Amino acid sequence: MEKQLSYREAIEKARNALCRFPLKNVRGVPLMEPIAQNFEAIWAFCPDPSDLLIATYPKAVTLHILFRTGTTWTQEIVDLLLHNGDAEACKRAPTAVRIPFLEIHSPPPIPSGLDLLGTMSPPRVIKTHLPIQLVPEGFWENKCKVIYVARNAKDNMVSYYHFDRMNKTQPEPGPWEGYIHKFMKGELGWGSWYDHVKGYWEEKEKRNILYLFFEDMKENPEREIKRIMKYLDLTLSDDVISHIVELTSFKVMKENPMANYTFIPKPIFDHSISPFMRKGEVGDWVNHFSASQSQLFDEDYEKQMKKANIPFRTNI
Ligand SMILES: Nc1ncnc2c1ncn2[C@@H]1O[C@H](COP(=O)(O)OS(=O)(=O)O)[C@@H](OP(=O)(O)O)[C@H]1O
């Protein structure tokens, strides 16, 4: 990035080159074209053993494309834990700059995730939506800590659908009815939700991955934040933890310009179509699925998740 440009200015400058990028297959996984074109460099990235990876299927929470799972939420929690609950320190820059998105590539002068990481010293916190088989091997060789956040398929899909409506760098979502089929077939960016959640689940013990659920975080944020704290070998007082619970509530984060993605200009993220911080609830899927769509989805889910035994909850 040209030194004098802020992240927002860089995006403004590249505005004309930004568009709804098509998806291209990388080892069987559909990824946005600029990511696919740069995948060799992403694959070659070698983290420091002290780096921490936050992995999610999109809309678990980030910049161009997360998988509506709670990524952004977890990023904010981790940043606050690492800064002992100091809210001002965590407003030093937007989420996407504080916690670079490993694979993201956009037209210059927008810095790629790799560009941003190159300007930071370890220990760094890094975001990815890559399925486990596409995560650079250095993360495993260096035994980096990895936090994975999963969200039930129906809410995840609803969130992703609205995100695809408002994010003008993602393919058009098309009608809801068709979107369900694309999701079930793994045709959305970052591929199959089913393979994504199973891939990390199957490896979580062997690779020391902390596997979290969005629904657990909603049910008892204090408990889940403490789990993250312990995983990171941190010790914070109960008062600080309560403060972090408050600062990372949906209501507070929605109003935080450094965490709510309003720093991305409107022609790219159009919050008037659907805000990035949309509802942040468990069970909003009931407002989207018809009875027959829900039945069709459930039947397919049974087949795709057979033997997986992952304790997802579609309501709490
Ligand atoms: N603090 C907090 N509490 C509850 N929910 C929250 C919070 N922060 C973000 N969110 C919700 O997470 C969804 C966005 O997911 P991601 O951050 O993974 O998106 S992205 O894939 O990184 O773009 C998106 O979900 P939906 O509201 O259901 O669309 C956000 O609202």
mmCIF file of C-alpha atoms and ligand atoms in Angstrom:
data_model
loop_
_atom_site.group_PDB
_atom_site.id
_atom_site.type_symbol
_atom_site.label_atom_id
_atom_site.label_comp_id
_atom_site.label_asym_id
_atom_site.label_seq_id
_atom_site.Cartn_x
_atom_site.Cartn_y
_atom_site.Cartn_z
ATOM 1 C CA MET A 1 0.000 0.000 0.000
ATOM 2 C CA GLU A 2 1.278 3.504 -0.767
ATOM 3 C CA LYS A 3 2.339 4.752 2.646
ATOM 4 C CA GLN A 4 0.237 7.917 2.626
ATOM 5 C CA LEU A 5 -3.018 6.077 1.892
ATOM 6 C CA SER A 6 -5.236 4.847 4.663
ATOM 7 C CA TYR A 7 -7.011 1.553 4.130
ATOM 8 C CA ARG A 8 -10.220 3.375 3.326
ATOM 9 C CA GLU A 9 -8.486 5.713 0.881
ATOM 10 C CA ALA A 10 -6.906 2.735 -0.866
ATOM 11 C CA ILE A 11 -10.330 1.187 -1.294
ATOM 12 C CA GLU A 12 -11.723 4.459 -2.621
ATOM 13 C CA LYS A 13 -8.869 4.649 -5.122
ATOM 14 C CA ALA A 14 -9.424 1.089 -6.352
ATOM 15 C CA ARG A 15 -13.165 1.529 -6.502
ATOM 16 C CA ASN A 16 -13.446 1.316 -10.300
ATOM 17 C CA ALA A 17 -11.572 -1.962 -10.394
ATOM 18 C CA LEU A 18 -13.803 -3.575 -7.770
ATOM 19 C CA CYS A 19 -16.657 -5.679 -9.048
ATOM 20 C CA ARG A 20 -18.572 -8.856 -8.281
ATOM 21 C CA PHE A 21 -15.638 -11.199 -8.873
ATOM 22 C CA PRO A 22 -16.402 -14.629 -10.306
ATOM 23 C CA LEU A 23 -15.416 -17.757 -8.405
ATOM 24 C CA LYS A 24 -12.577 -19.980 -9.627
ATOM 25 C CA ASN A 25 -11.793 -23.462 -8.424
ATOM 26 C CA VAL A 26 -8.657 -24.064 -6.377
ATOM 27 C CA ARG A 27 -8.177 -27.774 -5.668
ATOM 28 C CA GLY A 28 -11.940 -28.213 -5.952
ATOM 29 C CA VAL A 29 -12.861 -25.224 -3.765
ATOM 30 C CA PRO A 30 -14.526 -22.158 -5.385
ATOM 31 C CA LEU A 31 -12.691 -18.986 -4.347
ATOM 32 C CA MET A 32 -12.981 -15.369 -5.521
ATOM 33 C CA GLU A 33 -10.929 -14.927 -8.679
ATOM 34 C CA PRO A 34 -8.242 -12.614 -7.171
ATOM 35 C CA ILE A 35 -7.666 -15.158 -4.402
ATOM 36 C CA ALA A 36 -7.482 -18.049 -6.871
ATOM 37 C CA GLN A 37 -4.990 -16.120 -9.023
ATOM 38 C CA ASN A 38 -2.732 -15.530 -6.017
ATOM 39 C CA PHE A 39 -3.168 -18.856 -4.322
ATOM 40 C CA GLU A 40 0.464 -19.963 -4.744
ATOM 41 C CA ALA A 41 1.668 -16.977 -2.707
ATOM 42 C CA ILE A 42 -1.001 -17.624 -0.064
ATOM 43 C CA TRP A 43 -0.058 -21.296 0.154
ATOM 44 C CA ALA A 44 3.607 -20.325 0.554
ATOM 45 C CA PHE A 45 2.884 -18.050 3.539
ATOM 46 C CA CYS A 46 4.891 -19.171 6.545
ATOM 47 C CA PRO A 47 3.572 -17.972 9.905
ATOM 48 C CA ASP A 48 5.570 -17.517 13.059
ATOM 49 C CA PRO A 49 4.853 -20.122 15.759
ATOM 50 C CA SER A 50 3.449 -17.273 17.887
ATOM 51 C CA ASP A 51 0.844 -16.299 15.282
ATOM 52 C CA LEU A 52 -2.793 -17.132 15.983
ATOM 53 C CA LEU A 53 -5.237 -18.158 13.247
ATOM 54 C CA ILE A 54 -8.984 -17.519 13.480
ATOM 55 C CA ALA A 55 -10.688 -19.764 10.945
ATOM 56 C CA THR A 56 -14.334 -19.764 9.944
ATOM 57 C CA TYR A 57 -16.658 -20.483 7.062
ATOM 58 C CA PRO A 58 -17.894 -17.042 5.840
ATOM 59 C CA LYS A 59 -20.252 -15.309 8.160
ATOM 60 C CA ALA A 60 -18.726 -16.484 11.127
ATOM 61 C CA VAL A 61 -17.433 -12.348 10.832
ATOM 62 C CA THR A 62 -14.708 -9.771 8.298
ATOM 63 C CA LEU A 63 -13.724 -7.477 5.367
ATOM 64 C CA HIS A 64 -14.591 -8.690 1.957
ATOM 65 C CA ILE A 65 -15.842 -12.063 2.676
ATOM 66 C CA LEU A 66 -16.280 -13.991 5.776
ATOM 67 C CA PHE A 67 -18.623 -16.754 6.208
ATOM 68 C CA ARG A 68 -21.134 -15.132 8.533
ATOM 69 C CA THR A 69 -20.148 -17.383 11.398
ATOM 70 C CA GLY A 70 -18.971 -14.973 14.036
ATOM 71 C CA THR A 71 -15.511 -14.215 12.643
ATOM 72 C CA THR A 72 -15.644 -10.475 13.378
ATOM 73 C CA TRP A 73 -17.048 -11.155 16.820
ATOM 74 C CA THR A 74 -14.238 -13.575 17.648
ATOM 75 C CA GLN A 75 -11.642 -11.195 16.216
ATOM 76 C CA GLU A 76 -12.867 -8.450 18.550
ATOM 77 C CA ILE A 77 -12.870 -10.792 21.552
ATOM 78 C CA VAL A 78 -9.326 -11.989 20.830
ATOM 79 C CA ASP A 79 -8.004 -8.454 20.268
ATOM 80 C CA LEU A 80 -9.556 -7.294 23.553
ATOM 81 C CA LEU A 81 -8.182 -10.318 25.428
ATOM 82 C CA LEU A 82 -4.718 -9.591 24.056
ATOM 83 C CA HIS A 83 -5.058 -5.929 25.166
ATOM 84 C CA ASN A 84 -6.428 -6.672 28.621
ATOM 85 C CA GLY A 85 -9.869 -5.254 27.730
ATOM 86 C CA ASP A 86 -8.511 -1.869 26.593
ATOM 87 C CA ALA A 87 -11.303 -0.586 24.304
ATOM 88 C CA GLU A 88 -9.281 2.368 23.016
ATOM 89 C CA ALA A 89 -6.338 0.179 22.012
ATOM 90 C CA CYS A 90 -8.745 -1.977 20.038
ATOM 91 C CA LYS A 91 -10.004 1.061 18.142
ATOM 92 C CA ARG A 92 -6.518 1.688 16.698
ATOM 93 C CA ALA A 93 -7.682 0.532 13.242
ATOM 94 C CA PRO A 94 -10.539 -1.302 11.535
ATOM 95 C CA THR A 95 -10.813 -5.056 12.110
ATOM 96 C CA ALA A 96 -9.428 -5.852 8.658
ATOM 97 C CA VAL A 97 -6.223 -3.939 9.398
ATOM 98 C CA ARG A 98 -5.775 -5.108 12.989
ATOM 99 C CA ILE A 99 -6.343 -8.744 12.040
ATOM 100 C CA PRO A 100 -5.417 -9.312 8.389
ATOM 101 C CA PHE A 101 -7.450 -11.638 6.217
ATOM 102 C CA LEU A 102 -4.833 -14.132 5.046
ATOM 103 C CA GLU A 103 -6.125 -14.938 1.562
ATOM 104 C CA ILE A 104 -7.824 -11.684 0.577
ATOM 105 C CA HIS A 105 -6.565 -10.071 -2.609
ATOM 106 C CA SER A 106 -8.133 -6.969 -4.126
ATOM 107 C CA PRO A 107 -7.100 -4.583 -6.893
ATOM 108 C CA PRO A 108 -4.186 -2.279 -5.981
ATOM 109 C CA PRO A 109 -3.597 -0.091 -4.072
ATOM 110 C CA ILE A 110 -5.737 -2.058 -1.596
ATOM 111 C CA PRO A 111 -3.220 -4.084 0.409
ATOM 112 C CA SER A 112 -3.695 -7.832 0.291
ATOM 113 C CA GLY A 113 -3.794 -9.851 3.495
ATOM 114 C CA LEU A 114 -0.212 -10.923 2.768
ATOM 115 C CA ASP A 115 0.850 -7.266 2.282
ATOM 116 C CA LEU A 116 -0.589 -6.308 5.664
ATOM 117 C CA LEU A 117 0.972 -9.309 7.388
ATOM 118 C CA GLY A 118 4.327 -8.322 5.916
ATOM 119 C CA THR A 119 4.139 -4.986 7.737
ATOM 120 C CA MET A 120 3.428 -6.567 11.142
ATOM 121 C CA SER A 121 5.699 -8.352 13.580
ATOM 122 C CA PRO A 122 4.648 -11.580 15.279
ATOM 123 C CA PRO A 123 2.697 -12.444 17.262
ATOM 124 C CA ARG A 124 -0.057 -11.626 14.778
ATOM 125 C CA VAL A 125 -3.702 -12.589 14.735
ATOM 126 C CA ILE A 126 -4.781 -13.741 11.290
ATOM 127 C CA LYS A 127 -8.214 -14.413 9.828
ATOM 128 C CA THR A 128 -9.013 -17.044 7.221
ATOM 129 C CA HIS A 129 -12.037 -18.651 5.615
ATOM 130 C CA LEU A 130 -9.971 -21.342 3.959
ATOM 131 C CA PRO A 131 -11.071 -24.931 4.457
ATOM 132 C CA ILE A 132 -8.515 -26.890 6.463
ATOM 133 C CA GLN A 133 -6.871 -28.549 3.459
ATOM 134 C CA LEU A 134 -6.045 -25.123 1.963
ATOM 135 C CA VAL A 135 -4.535 -23.635 5.139
ATOM 136 C CA PRO A 136 -0.779 -23.148 4.500
ATOM 137 C CA GLU A 137 1.133 -26.056 5.986
ATOM 138 C CA GLY A 138 3.380 -23.749 8.013
ATOM 139 C CA PHE A 139 0.521 -23.195 10.468
ATOM 140 C CA TRP A 140 0.562 -26.900 11.337
ATOM 141 C CA GLU A 141 4.333 -27.357 11.112
ATOM 142 C CA ASN A 142 4.826 -24.421 13.492
ATOM 143 C CA LYS A 143 2.052 -25.635 15.794
ATOM 144 C CA CYS A 144 0.256 -22.259 15.661
ATOM 145 C CA LYS A 145 -2.844 -21.904 17.780
ATOM 146 C CA VAL A 146 -6.032 -22.042 15.731
ATOM 147 C CA ILE A 147 -9.512 -20.972 16.827
ATOM 148 C CA TYR A 148 -12.339 -22.286 14.655
ATOM 149 C CA VAL A 149 -15.864 -20.872 14.950
ATOM 150 C CA ALA A 150 -18.807 -22.776 13.484
ATOM 151 C CA ARG A 151 -22.428 -21.684 13.162
ATOM 152 C CA ASN A 152 -25.456 -23.823 12.376
ATOM 153 C CA ALA A 153 -25.952 -24.253 8.650
ATOM 154 C CA LYS A 154 -29.330 -22.549 8.342
ATOM 155 C CA ASP A 155 -28.407 -19.324 10.165
ATOM 156 C CA ASN A 156 -24.999 -19.341 8.478
ATOM 157 C CA MET A 157 -26.657 -19.519 5.060
ATOM 158 C CA VAL A 158 -29.173 -16.758 5.861
ATOM 159 C CA SER A 159 -26.353 -14.492 7.004
ATOM 160 C CA TYR A 160 -24.240 -15.290 3.940
ATOM 161 C CA TYR A 161 -27.194 -14.610 1.655
ATOM 162 C CA HIS A 162 -27.710 -11.105 3.039
ATOM 163 C CA PHE A 163 -23.978 -10.473 2.959
ATOM 164 C CA ASP A 164 -23.844 -11.442 -0.728
ATOM 165 C CA ARG A 165 -26.592 -8.915 -1.362
ATOM 166 C CA MET A 166 -24.700 -6.042 0.245
ATOM 167 C CA ASN A 167 -21.086 -6.965 -0.672
ATOM 168 C CA LYS A 168 -20.487 -5.871 -4.242
ATOM 169 C CA THR A 169 -17.326 -7.968 -4.582
ATOM 170 C CA GLN A 170 -19.164 -11.254 -4.138
ATOM 171 C CA PRO A 171 -21.182 -12.995 -6.863
ATOM 172 C CA GLU A 172 -24.852 -12.016 -6.974
ATOM 173 C CA PRO A 173 -26.768 -14.256 -4.602
ATOM 174 C CA GLY A 174 -29.773 -14.525 -6.935
ATOM 175 C CA PRO A 175 -33.159 -15.568 -5.537
ATOM 176 C CA TRP A 176 -33.319 -17.197 -2.086
ATOM 177 C CA GLU A 177 -34.802 -20.433 -3.453
ATOM 178 C CA GLY A 178 -31.815 -20.941 -5.755
ATOM 179 C CA TYR A 179 -29.333 -19.836 -3.077
ATOM 180 C CA ILE A 180 -30.359 -22.765 -0.891
ATOM 181 C CA HIS A 181 -29.388 -25.169 -3.655
ATOM 182 C CA LYS A 182 -26.055 -23.426 -4.241
ATOM 183 C CA PHE A 183 -25.306 -23.683 -0.525
ATOM 184 C CA MET A 184 -26.223 -27.377 -0.385
ATOM 185 C CA LYS A 185 -24.046 -28.100 -3.427
ATOM 186 C CA GLY A 186 -21.065 -26.152 -2.033
ATOM 187 C CA GLU A 187 -21.095 -23.668 -4.896
ATOM 188 C CA LEU A 188 -20.684 -20.481 -2.842
ATOM 189 C CA GLY A 189 -17.349 -18.791 -2.200
ATOM 190 C CA TRP A 190 -15.088 -20.962 0.016
ATOM 191 C CA GLY A 191 -17.032 -24.014 -0.996
ATOM 192 C CA SER A 192 -19.030 -26.501 0.997
ATOM 193 C CA TRP A 193 -20.097 -25.484 4.522
ATOM 194 C CA TYR A 194 -20.476 -29.205 5.294
ATOM 195 C CA ASP A 195 -16.895 -30.078 4.312
ATOM 196 C CA HIS A 196 -15.583 -26.938 6.048
ATOM 197 C CA VAL A 197 -17.068 -27.651 9.493
ATOM 198 C CA LYS A 198 -16.269 -31.384 9.264
ATOM 199 C CA GLY A 199 -12.696 -30.792 8.123
ATOM 200 C CA TYR A 200 -11.728 -28.784 11.210
ATOM 201 C CA TRP A 201 -13.854 -30.954 13.537
ATOM 202 C CA GLU A 202 -12.049 -34.134 12.523
ATOM 203 C CA GLU A 203 -8.624 -32.582 13.114
ATOM 204 C CA LYS A 204 -9.335 -30.563 16.253
ATOM 205 C CA GLU A 205 -7.613 -32.845 18.764
ATOM 206 C CA LYS A 206 -4.668 -33.807 16.616
ATOM 207 C CA ARG A 207 -3.944 -30.187 15.664
ATOM 208 C CA ASN A 208 -4.933 -28.534 18.959
ATOM 209 C CA ILE A 209 -7.725 -26.458 17.405
ATOM 210 C CA LEU A 210 -10.130 -24.661 19.753
ATOM 211 C CA TYR A 211 -13.512 -25.421 18.122
ATOM 212 C CA LEU A 212 -16.243 -22.964 19.142
ATOM 213 C CA PHE A 213 -19.905 -22.581 18.240
ATOM 214 C CA PHE A 214 -21.659 -19.255 17.557
ATOM 215 C CA GLU A 215 -24.698 -20.587 19.450
ATOM 216 C CA ASP A 216 -22.609 -21.252 22.592
ATOM 217 C CA MET A 217 -21.184 -17.729 22.366
ATOM 218 C CA LYS A 218 -24.682 -16.275 22.235
ATOM 219 C CA GLU A 219 -25.902 -18.491 25.071
ATOM 220 C CA ASN A 220 -23.058 -17.739 27.445
ATOM 221 C CA PRO A 221 -20.480 -15.269 26.129
ATOM 222 C CA GLU A 222 -18.587 -15.110 29.424
ATOM 223 C CA ARG A 223 -18.024 -18.864 29.462
ATOM 224 C CA GLU A 224 -16.826 -18.926 25.847
ATOM 225 C CA ILE A 225 -14.586 -15.861 26.259
ATOM 226 C CA LYS A 226 -12.954 -17.576 29.229
ATOM 227 C CA ARG A 227 -12.386 -20.679 27.093
ATOM 228 C CA ILE A 228 -10.586 -18.494 24.546
ATOM 229 C CA MET A 229 -8.598 -16.823 27.333
ATOM 230 C CA LYS A 230 -7.390 -20.183 28.658
ATOM 231 C CA TYR A 231 -6.540 -21.442 25.192
ATOM 232 C CA LEU A 232 -4.388 -18.336 24.711
ATOM 233 C CA ASP A 233 -2.678 -18.943 28.088
ATOM 234 C CA LEU A 234 -3.920 -15.582 29.382
ATOM 235 C CA THR A 235 -5.187 -14.694 32.842
ATOM 236 C CA LEU A 236 -7.567 -11.738 33.052
ATOM 237 C CA SER A 237 -9.634 -10.657 36.031
ATOM 238 C CA ASP A 238 -13.380 -11.350 36.150
ATOM 239 C CA ASP A 239 -13.992 -7.609 35.913
ATOM 240 C CA VAL A 240 -12.037 -7.346 32.699
ATOM 241 C CA ILE A 241 -13.853 -10.368 31.289
ATOM 242 C CA SER A 242 -17.231 -8.770 32.111
ATOM 243 C CA HIS A 243 -16.058 -5.616 30.372
ATOM 244 C CA ILE A 244 -15.093 -7.639 27.280
ATOM 245 C CA VAL A 245 -18.518 -9.349 27.314
ATOM 246 C CA GLU A 246 -20.108 -5.901 27.184
ATOM 247 C CA LEU A 247 -17.750 -4.479 24.537
ATOM 248 C CA THR A 248 -18.335 -7.470 22.266
ATOM 249 C CA SER A 249 -22.103 -7.568 22.613
ATOM 250 C CA PHE A 250 -23.927 -7.227 19.306
ATOM 251 C CA LYS A 251 -25.352 -3.864 20.347
ATOM 252 C CA VAL A 252 -21.983 -2.311 21.197
ATOM 253 C CA MET A 253 -20.121 -3.782 18.224
ATOM 254 C CA LYS A 254 -22.839 -2.599 15.826
ATOM 255 C CA GLU A 255 -22.084 0.971 16.931
ATOM 256 C CA ASN A 256 -18.298 0.567 16.867
ATOM 257 C CA PRO A 257 -16.989 2.006 13.567
ATOM 258 C CA MET A 258 -13.767 0.019 13.948
ATOM 259 C CA ALA A 259 -15.681 -3.272 14.128
ATOM 260 C CA ASN A 260 -18.886 -2.810 12.123
ATOM 261 C CA TYR A 261 -17.415 -2.526 8.622
ATOM 262 C CA THR A 262 -18.889 0.892 7.936
ATOM 263 C CA PHE A 263 -15.308 1.903 7.054
ATOM 264 C CA ILE A 264 -15.761 0.083 3.744
ATOM 265 C CA PRO A 265 -17.245 2.628 1.295
ATOM 266 C CA LYS A 266 -20.869 2.220 0.252
ATOM 267 C CA PRO A 267 -20.271 1.198 -3.369
ATOM 268 C CA ILE A 268 -18.544 -1.905 -1.961
ATOM 269 C CA PHE A 269 -20.418 -2.666 1.258
ATOM 270 C CA ASP A 270 -23.907 -1.228 0.940
ATOM 271 C CA HIS A 271 -25.241 -1.331 4.483
ATOM 272 C CA SER A 272 -28.513 0.194 3.291
ATOM 273 C CA ILE A 273 -29.239 -3.101 1.499
ATOM 274 C CA SER A 274 -28.313 -5.150 4.569
ATOM 275 C CA PRO A 275 -26.024 -4.023 7.410
ATOM 276 C CA PHE A 276 -22.888 -6.072 8.025
ATOM 277 C CA MET A 277 -23.962 -6.285 11.664
ATOM 278 C CA ARG A 278 -27.412 -7.493 10.660
ATOM 279 C CA LYS A 279 -29.188 -9.289 13.539
ATOM 280 C CA GLY A 280 -26.607 -11.420 15.331
ATOM 281 C CA GLU A 281 -29.192 -13.963 16.477
ATOM 282 C CA VAL A 282 -29.662 -17.687 16.651
ATOM 283 C CA GLY A 283 -32.773 -18.958 14.847
ATOM 284 C CA ASP A 284 -33.376 -16.164 12.310
ATOM 285 C CA TRP A 285 -33.569 -18.949 9.694
ATOM 286 C CA VAL A 286 -37.240 -19.511 10.637
ATOM 287 C CA ASN A 287 -37.983 -16.132 9.048
ATOM 288 C CA HIS A 288 -36.478 -17.250 5.745
ATOM 289 C CA PHE A 289 -37.136 -20.974 5.158
ATOM 290 C CA SER A 290 -40.588 -22.137 4.081
ATOM 291 C CA ALA A 291 -41.711 -25.463 5.591
ATOM 292 C CA SER A 292 -40.925 -27.317 2.370
ATOM 293 C CA GLN A 293 -37.502 -25.637 2.010
ATOM 294 C CA SER A 294 -36.692 -26.573 5.585
ATOM 295 C CA GLN A 295 -37.667 -30.203 5.004
ATOM 296 C CA LEU A 296 -35.640 -30.432 1.800
ATOM 297 C CA PHE A 297 -32.650 -28.852 3.548
ATOM 298 C CA ASP A 298 -32.931 -31.165 6.571
ATOM 299 C CA GLU A 299 -33.083 -34.289 4.408
ATOM 300 C CA ASP A 300 -29.978 -33.239 2.518
ATOM 301 C CA TYR A 301 -28.284 -32.237 5.802
ATOM 302 C CA GLU A 302 -28.818 -35.755 7.181
ATOM 303 C CA LYS A 303 -27.002 -37.211 4.199
ATOM 304 C CA GLN A 304 -24.130 -34.715 4.157
ATOM 305 C CA MET A 305 -23.551 -34.732 7.920
ATOM 306 C CA LYS A 306 -24.095 -38.464 8.473
ATOM 307 C CA LYS A 307 -21.538 -39.824 10.969
ATOM 308 C CA ALA A 308 -20.175 -36.322 11.648
ATOM 309 C CA ASN A 309 -21.774 -35.995 15.087
ATOM 310 C CA ILE A 310 -21.107 -32.259 15.451
ATOM 311 C CA PRO A 311 -23.500 -30.841 18.068
ATOM 312 C CA PHE A 312 -25.002 -27.959 16.082
ATOM 313 C CA ARG A 313 -28.060 -26.181 17.469
ATOM 314 C CA THR A 314 -30.542 -24.257 15.313
ATOM 315 C CA ASN A 315 -32.109 -22.592 18.343
ATOM 316 C CA ILE A 316 -31.099 -21.925 21.939
HETATM 317 N N1 LIG B 1 -21.011 -9.344 18.726
HETATM 318 C C1 LIG B 1 -21.782 -10.101 17.956
HETATM 319 N N2 LIG B 1 -22.785 -10.819 18.499
HETATM 320 C C2 LIG B 1 -23.570 -11.585 17.710
HETATM 321 N N3 LIG B 1 -23.427 -11.703 16.368
HETATM 322 C C3 LIG B 1 -22.444 -10.992 15.804
HETATM 323 C C4 LIG B 1 -21.570 -10.168 16.543
HETATM 324 N N4 LIG B 1 -20.700 -9.601 15.690
HETATM 325 C C5 LIG B 1 -21.030 -10.030 14.472
HETATM 326 N N5 LIG B 1 -22.070 -10.867 14.524
HETATM 327 C C6 LIG B 1 -22.767 -11.532 13.424
HETATM 328 O O1 LIG B 1 -21.902 -12.417 12.734
HETATM 329 C C7 LIG B 1 -22.312 -12.462 11.369
HETATM 330 C C8 LIG B 1 -21.176 -12.037 10.500
HETATM 331 O O2 LIG B 1 -20.274 -13.116 10.458
HETATM 332 P P1 LIG B 1 -18.753 -12.961 10.137
HETATM 333 O O3 LIG B 1 -18.171 -11.943 11.008
HETATM 334 O O4 LIG B 1 -18.156 -14.314 10.169
HETATM 335 O O5 LIG B 1 -18.768 -12.435 8.684
HETATM 336 S S1 LIG B 1 -17.613 -12.581 7.639
HETATM 337 O O6 LIG B 1 -17.777 -13.908 7.081
HETATM 338 O O7 LIG B 1 -16.353 -12.406 8.331
HETATM 339 O O8 LIG B 1 -17.876 -11.511 6.660
HETATM 340 C C9 LIG B 1 -23.508 -11.537 11.214
HETATM 341 O O9 LIG B 1 -24.649 -12.347 11.463
HETATM 342 P P2 LIG B 1 -26.135 -11.981 10.984
HETATM 343 O O10 LIG B 1 -26.546 -10.791 11.767
HETATM 344 O O11 LIG B 1 -26.948 -13.191 11.331
HETATM 345 O O12 LIG B 1 -26.068 -11.748 9.516
HETATM 346 C C10 LIG B 1 -23.228 -10.556 12.341
HETATM 347 O O13 LIG B 1 -24.346 -9.810 12.760
#
